[in-house]
Amino acid sequence: MTINVLRSNKTWGSYKHLKLPQSEARPVLTAQLVRQLVCANLSTLHWVENNRSVESYHEDLVNDVYSSLNFEDVLLTTGKIIFTQTLLKGWLDQYFPIGMEYVGLDANKQCVMGIRETK
């Protein structure tokens, strides 16, 4: 589909819609995770190495460079909220998923971004 456009500087242009092939999403395993050592202390956030299973292949790993904290992560790490799952199951000393979105490099040094699974 093509649309002709007259721009403000009196030149003609066009917008074209090109259908791109759908890429198949595949799960990858990130090499690091963000954890907190002391509850309600943001300075204790740090990277820890992920527990990699035997089935994981080196080319499927992503070496994290950046992970963002959203509003829920900040509330969780400052101790303002707590997951109801942890209270119901008695997991108060367990790991909370922090930093769901990530950017990193794969085995080919290609930039990769994604969203972690948080169960």
mmCIF file with all atom_site columns, C-alpha atoms in Angstrom:
data_model
loop_
_atom_site.group_PDB
_atom_site.id
_atom_site.type_symbol
_atom_site.label_atom_id
_atom_site.label_alt_id
_atom_site.label_comp_id
_atom_site.label_asym_id
_atom_site.label_entity_id
_atom_site.label_seq_id
_atom_site.pdbx_PDB_ins_code
_atom_site.Cartn_x
_atom_site.Cartn_y
_atom_site.Cartn_z
_atom_site.occupancy
_atom_site.B_iso_or_equiv
_atom_site.pdbx_formal_charge
_atom_site.auth_seq_id
_atom_site.auth_comp_id
_atom_site.auth_asym_id
_atom_site.auth_atom_id
_atom_site.pdbx_PDB_model_num
ATOM 1   C CA . MET A 1 1   ? 0.000  0.000   0.000  1.00 0.00 ? 1   MET A CA 1
ATOM 2   C CA . THR A 1 2   ? 1.421  3.399   -0.989 1.00 0.00 ? 2   THR A CA 1
ATOM 3   C CA . ILE A 1 3   ? 0.250  6.860   0.062  1.00 0.00 ? 3   ILE A CA 1
ATOM 4   C CA . ASN A 1 4   ? 1.464  10.028  -1.704 1.00 0.00 ? 4   ASN A CA 1
ATOM 5   C CA . VAL A 1 5   ? 2.252  12.938  0.609  1.00 0.00 ? 5   VAL A CA 1
ATOM 6   C CA . LEU A 1 6   ? 2.842  16.635  -0.110 1.00 0.00 ? 6   LEU A CA 1
ATOM 7   C CA . ARG A 1 7   ? 5.326  17.846  2.483  1.00 0.00 ? 7   ARG A CA 1
ATOM 8   C CA . SER A 1 8   ? 5.441  21.339  3.992  1.00 0.00 ? 8   SER A CA 1
ATOM 9   C CA . ASN A 1 9   ? 8.387  22.356  1.780  1.00 0.00 ? 9   ASN A CA 1
ATOM 10  C CA . LYS A 1 10  ? 6.275  21.615  -1.358 1.00 0.00 ? 10  LYS A CA 1
ATOM 11  C CA . THR A 1 11  ? 8.007  18.335  -2.197 1.00 0.00 ? 11  THR A CA 1
ATOM 12  C CA . TRP A 1 12  ? 6.230  15.083  -2.851 1.00 0.00 ? 12  TRP A CA 1
ATOM 13  C CA . GLY A 1 13  ? 7.002  11.934  -0.975 1.00 0.00 ? 13  GLY A CA 1
ATOM 14  C CA . SER A 1 14  ? 5.285  8.703   -0.097 1.00 0.00 ? 14  SER A CA 1
ATOM 15  C CA . TYR A 1 15  ? 4.607  6.358   2.761  1.00 0.00 ? 15  TYR A CA 1
ATOM 16  C CA . LYS A 1 16  ? 4.812  2.682   1.962  1.00 0.00 ? 16  LYS A CA 1
ATOM 17  C CA . HIS A 1 17  ? 3.619  -0.248  4.015  1.00 0.00 ? 17  HIS A CA 1
ATOM 18  C CA . LEU A 1 18  ? 5.889  -3.241  3.645  1.00 0.00 ? 18  LEU A CA 1
ATOM 19  C CA . LYS A 1 19  ? 4.904  -6.480  5.271  1.00 0.00 ? 19  LYS A CA 1
ATOM 20  C CA . LEU A 1 20  ? 7.908  -7.935  7.079  1.00 0.00 ? 20  LEU A CA 1
ATOM 21  C CA . PRO A 1 21  ? 8.281  -11.639 7.723  1.00 0.00 ? 21  PRO A CA 1
ATOM 22  C CA . GLN A 1 22  ? 7.330  -12.735 11.225 1.00 0.00 ? 22  GLN A CA 1
ATOM 23  C CA . SER A 1 23  ? 10.341 -13.744 13.242 1.00 0.00 ? 23  SER A CA 1
ATOM 24  C CA . GLU A 1 24  ? 9.876  -16.722 15.486 1.00 0.00 ? 24  GLU A CA 1
ATOM 25  C CA . ALA A 1 25  ? 10.222 -15.873 19.160 1.00 0.00 ? 25  ALA A CA 1
ATOM 26  C CA . ARG A 1 26  ? 12.397 -18.311 21.057 1.00 0.00 ? 26  ARG A CA 1
ATOM 27  C CA . PRO A 1 27  ? 13.229 -18.313 24.740 1.00 0.00 ? 27  PRO A CA 1
ATOM 28  C CA . VAL A 1 28  ? 16.767 -17.487 25.784 1.00 0.00 ? 28  VAL A CA 1
ATOM 29  C CA . LEU A 1 29  ? 18.476 -17.838 29.131 1.00 0.00 ? 29  LEU A CA 1
ATOM 30  C CA . THR A 1 30  ? 20.119 -14.779 30.602 1.00 0.00 ? 30  THR A CA 1
ATOM 31  C CA . ALA A 1 31  ? 23.476 -15.237 32.280 1.00 0.00 ? 31  ALA A CA 1
ATOM 32  C CA . GLN A 1 32  ? 22.831 -12.842 35.175 1.00 0.00 ? 32  GLN A CA 1
ATOM 33  C CA . LEU A 1 33  ? 19.994 -11.794 37.454 1.00 0.00 ? 33  LEU A CA 1
ATOM 34  C CA . VAL A 1 34  ? 19.465 -8.789  39.720 1.00 0.00 ? 34  VAL A CA 1
ATOM 35  C CA . ARG A 1 35  ? 19.155 -9.597  43.420 1.00 0.00 ? 35  ARG A CA 1
ATOM 36  C CA . GLN A 1 36  ? 18.933 -7.605  46.615 1.00 0.00 ? 36  GLN A CA 1
ATOM 37  C CA . LEU A 1 37  ? 20.973 -8.503  49.710 1.00 0.00 ? 37  LEU A CA 1
ATOM 38  C CA . VAL A 1 38  ? 19.159 -6.366  52.295 1.00 0.00 ? 38  VAL A CA 1
ATOM 39  C CA . CYS A 1 39  ? 15.445 -5.582  52.097 1.00 0.00 ? 39  CYS A CA 1
ATOM 40  C CA . ALA A 1 40  ? 14.597 -1.860  51.778 1.00 0.00 ? 40  ALA A CA 1
ATOM 41  C CA . ASN A 1 41  ? 18.202 -0.963  50.862 1.00 0.00 ? 41  ASN A CA 1
ATOM 42  C CA . LEU A 1 42  ? 18.579 -0.094  47.174 1.00 0.00 ? 42  LEU A CA 1
ATOM 43  C CA . SER A 1 43  ? 22.379 0.084   47.431 1.00 0.00 ? 43  SER A CA 1
ATOM 44  C CA . THR A 1 44  ? 22.471 -3.709  47.932 1.00 0.00 ? 44  THR A CA 1
ATOM 45  C CA . LEU A 1 45  ? 21.128 -4.484  44.436 1.00 0.00 ? 45  LEU A CA 1
ATOM 46  C CA . HIS A 1 46  ? 23.733 -6.510  42.550 1.00 0.00 ? 46  HIS A CA 1
ATOM 47  C CA . TRP A 1 47  ? 24.207 -8.905  39.635 1.00 0.00 ? 47  TRP A CA 1
ATOM 48  C CA . VAL A 1 48  ? 24.398 -12.624 40.367 1.00 0.00 ? 48  VAL A CA 1
ATOM 49  C CA . GLU A 1 49  ? 25.132 -15.439 37.950 1.00 0.00 ? 49  GLU A CA 1
ATOM 50  C CA . ASN A 1 50  ? 22.101 -17.427 36.851 1.00 0.00 ? 50  ASN A CA 1
ATOM 51  C CA . ASN A 1 51  ? 21.856 -21.149 37.620 1.00 0.00 ? 51  ASN A CA 1
ATOM 52  C CA . ARG A 1 52  ? 22.299 -22.608 34.157 1.00 0.00 ? 52  ARG A CA 1
ATOM 53  C CA . SER A 1 53  ? 20.921 -26.033 33.508 1.00 0.00 ? 53  SER A CA 1
ATOM 54  C CA . VAL A 1 54  ? 22.854 -28.765 31.702 1.00 0.00 ? 54  VAL A CA 1
ATOM 55  C CA . GLU A 1 55  ? 20.477 -28.515 28.723 1.00 0.00 ? 55  GLU A CA 1
ATOM 56  C CA . SER A 1 56  ? 21.282 -24.840 28.060 1.00 0.00 ? 56  SER A CA 1
ATOM 57  C CA . TYR A 1 57  ? 23.528 -24.223 25.095 1.00 0.00 ? 57  TYR A CA 1
ATOM 58  C CA . HIS A 1 58  ? 26.169 -21.501 25.029 1.00 0.00 ? 58  HIS A CA 1
ATOM 59  C CA . GLU A 1 59  ? 24.697 -19.904 21.895 1.00 0.00 ? 59  GLU A CA 1
ATOM 60  C CA . ASP A 1 60  ? 21.320 -19.489 23.639 1.00 0.00 ? 60  ASP A CA 1
ATOM 61  C CA . LEU A 1 61  ? 22.764 -17.479 26.543 1.00 0.00 ? 61  LEU A CA 1
ATOM 62  C CA . VAL A 1 62  ? 22.484 -13.699 26.740 1.00 0.00 ? 62  VAL A CA 1
ATOM 63  C CA . ASN A 1 63  ? 25.110 -11.804 28.737 1.00 0.00 ? 63  ASN A CA 1
ATOM 64  C CA . ASP A 1 64  ? 23.116 -8.993  30.382 1.00 0.00 ? 64  ASP A CA 1
ATOM 65  C CA . VAL A 1 65  ? 24.463 -5.473  30.103 1.00 0.00 ? 65  VAL A CA 1
ATOM 66  C CA . TYR A 1 66  ? 21.462 -3.503  31.329 1.00 0.00 ? 66  TYR A CA 1
ATOM 67  C CA . SER A 1 67  ? 18.268 -4.260  33.211 1.00 0.00 ? 67  SER A CA 1
ATOM 68  C CA . SER A 1 68  ? 15.610 -1.688  34.013 1.00 0.00 ? 68  SER A CA 1
ATOM 69  C CA . LEU A 1 69  ? 13.690 -1.294  37.246 1.00 0.00 ? 69  LEU A CA 1
ATOM 70  C CA . ASN A 1 70  ? 10.008 -0.512  36.890 1.00 0.00 ? 70  ASN A CA 1
ATOM 71  C CA . PHE A 1 71  ? 7.728  1.048   39.508 1.00 0.00 ? 71  PHE A CA 1
ATOM 72  C CA . GLU A 1 72  ? 6.771  -2.322  41.007 1.00 0.00 ? 72  GLU A CA 1
ATOM 73  C CA . ASP A 1 73  ? 10.457 -3.272  41.329 1.00 0.00 ? 73  ASP A CA 1
ATOM 74  C CA . VAL A 1 74  ? 11.150 -0.059  43.260 1.00 0.00 ? 74  VAL A CA 1
ATOM 75  C CA . LEU A 1 75  ? 8.180  -0.654  45.576 1.00 0.00 ? 75  LEU A CA 1
ATOM 76  C CA . LEU A 1 76  ? 9.292  -4.237  46.123 1.00 0.00 ? 76  LEU A CA 1
ATOM 77  C CA . THR A 1 77  ? 12.938 -3.410  46.801 1.00 0.00 ? 77  THR A CA 1
ATOM 78  C CA . THR A 1 78  ? 12.082 -0.561  49.178 1.00 0.00 ? 78  THR A CA 1
ATOM 79  C CA . GLY A 1 79  ? 9.784  -2.878  51.142 1.00 0.00 ? 79  GLY A CA 1
ATOM 80  C CA . LYS A 1 80  ? 6.576  -0.957  50.378 1.00 0.00 ? 80  LYS A CA 1
ATOM 81  C CA . ILE A 1 81  ? 4.886  -4.055  48.906 1.00 0.00 ? 81  ILE A CA 1
ATOM 82  C CA . ILE A 1 82  ? 5.429  -7.776  49.196 1.00 0.00 ? 82  ILE A CA 1
ATOM 83  C CA . PHE A 1 83  ? 4.262  -10.531 46.852 1.00 0.00 ? 83  PHE A CA 1
ATOM 84  C CA . THR A 1 84  ? 1.213  -12.359 48.187 1.00 0.00 ? 84  THR A CA 1
ATOM 85  C CA . GLN A 1 85  ? 2.669  -15.608 46.804 1.00 0.00 ? 85  GLN A CA 1
ATOM 86  C CA . THR A 1 86  ? 5.566  -15.341 49.229 1.00 0.00 ? 86  THR A CA 1
ATOM 87  C CA . LEU A 1 87  ? 3.257  -14.847 52.195 1.00 0.00 ? 87  LEU A CA 1
ATOM 88  C CA . LEU A 1 88  ? 0.972  -17.715 51.206 1.00 0.00 ? 88  LEU A CA 1
ATOM 89  C CA . LYS A 1 89  ? 3.811  -20.161 50.592 1.00 0.00 ? 89  LYS A CA 1
ATOM 90  C CA . GLY A 1 90  ? 6.113  -18.983 53.391 1.00 0.00 ? 90  GLY A CA 1
ATOM 91  C CA . TRP A 1 91  ? 8.878  -17.843 51.026 1.00 0.00 ? 91  TRP A CA 1
ATOM 92  C CA . LEU A 1 92  ? 9.891  -14.685 52.869 1.00 0.00 ? 92  LEU A CA 1
ATOM 93  C CA . ASP A 1 93  ? 13.597 -15.462 52.471 1.00 0.00 ? 93  ASP A CA 1
ATOM 94  C CA . GLN A 1 94  ? 13.314 -16.412 48.792 1.00 0.00 ? 94  GLN A CA 1
ATOM 95  C CA . TYR A 1 95  ? 14.386 -14.498 45.697 1.00 0.00 ? 95  TYR A CA 1
ATOM 96  C CA . PHE A 1 96  ? 12.058 -11.860 44.231 1.00 0.00 ? 96  PHE A CA 1
ATOM 97  C CA . PRO A 1 97  ? 12.234 -11.264 40.464 1.00 0.00 ? 97  PRO A CA 1
ATOM 98  C CA . ILE A 1 98  ? 13.720 -7.788  39.934 1.00 0.00 ? 98  ILE A CA 1
ATOM 99  C CA . GLY A 1 99  ? 14.413 -6.132  36.584 1.00 0.00 ? 99  GLY A CA 1
ATOM 100 C CA . MET A 1 100 ? 12.138 -7.848  34.094 1.00 0.00 ? 100 MET A CA 1
ATOM 101 C CA . GLU A 1 101 ? 13.371 -6.081  30.932 1.00 0.00 ? 101 GLU A CA 1
ATOM 102 C CA . TYR A 1 102 ? 16.959 -6.626  29.840 1.00 0.00 ? 102 TYR A CA 1
ATOM 103 C CA . VAL A 1 103 ? 19.474 -5.730  27.141 1.00 0.00 ? 103 VAL A CA 1
ATOM 104 C CA . GLY A 1 104 ? 22.528 -7.846  26.508 1.00 0.00 ? 104 GLY A CA 1
ATOM 105 C CA . LEU A 1 105 ? 24.843 -9.548  24.051 1.00 0.00 ? 105 LEU A CA 1
ATOM 106 C CA . ASP A 1 106 ? 24.420 -13.048 22.653 1.00 0.00 ? 106 ASP A CA 1
ATOM 107 C CA . ALA A 1 107 ? 27.230 -15.473 21.742 1.00 0.00 ? 107 ALA A CA 1
ATOM 108 C CA . ASN A 1 108 ? 27.706 -13.675 18.375 1.00 0.00 ? 108 ASN A CA 1
ATOM 109 C CA . LYS A 1 109 ? 28.043 -10.279 20.147 1.00 0.00 ? 109 LYS A CA 1
ATOM 110 C CA . GLN A 1 110 ? 24.710 -9.177  18.672 1.00 0.00 ? 110 GLN A CA 1
ATOM 111 C CA . CYS A 1 111 ? 22.626 -6.808  20.779 1.00 0.00 ? 111 CYS A CA 1
ATOM 112 C CA . VAL A 1 112 ? 19.534 -8.537  22.177 1.00 0.00 ? 112 VAL A CA 1
ATOM 113 C CA . MET A 1 113 ? 16.671 -7.161  24.225 1.00 0.00 ? 113 MET A CA 1
ATOM 114 C CA . GLY A 1 114 ? 13.844 -9.012  25.862 1.00 0.00 ? 114 GLY A CA 1
ATOM 115 C CA . ILE A 1 115 ? 11.618 -9.645  28.835 1.00 0.00 ? 115 ILE A CA 1
ATOM 116 C CA . ARG A 1 116 ? 12.431 -12.242 31.489 1.00 0.00 ? 116 ARG A CA 1
ATOM 117 C CA . GLU A 1 117 ? 9.967  -14.797 32.660 1.00 0.00 ? 117 GLU A CA 1
ATOM 118 C CA . THR A 1 118 ? 9.068  -14.076 36.276 1.00 0.00 ? 118 THR A CA 1
ATOM 119 C CA . LYS A 1 119 ? 7.407  -17.014 37.977 1.00 0.00 ? 119 LYS A CA 1
#
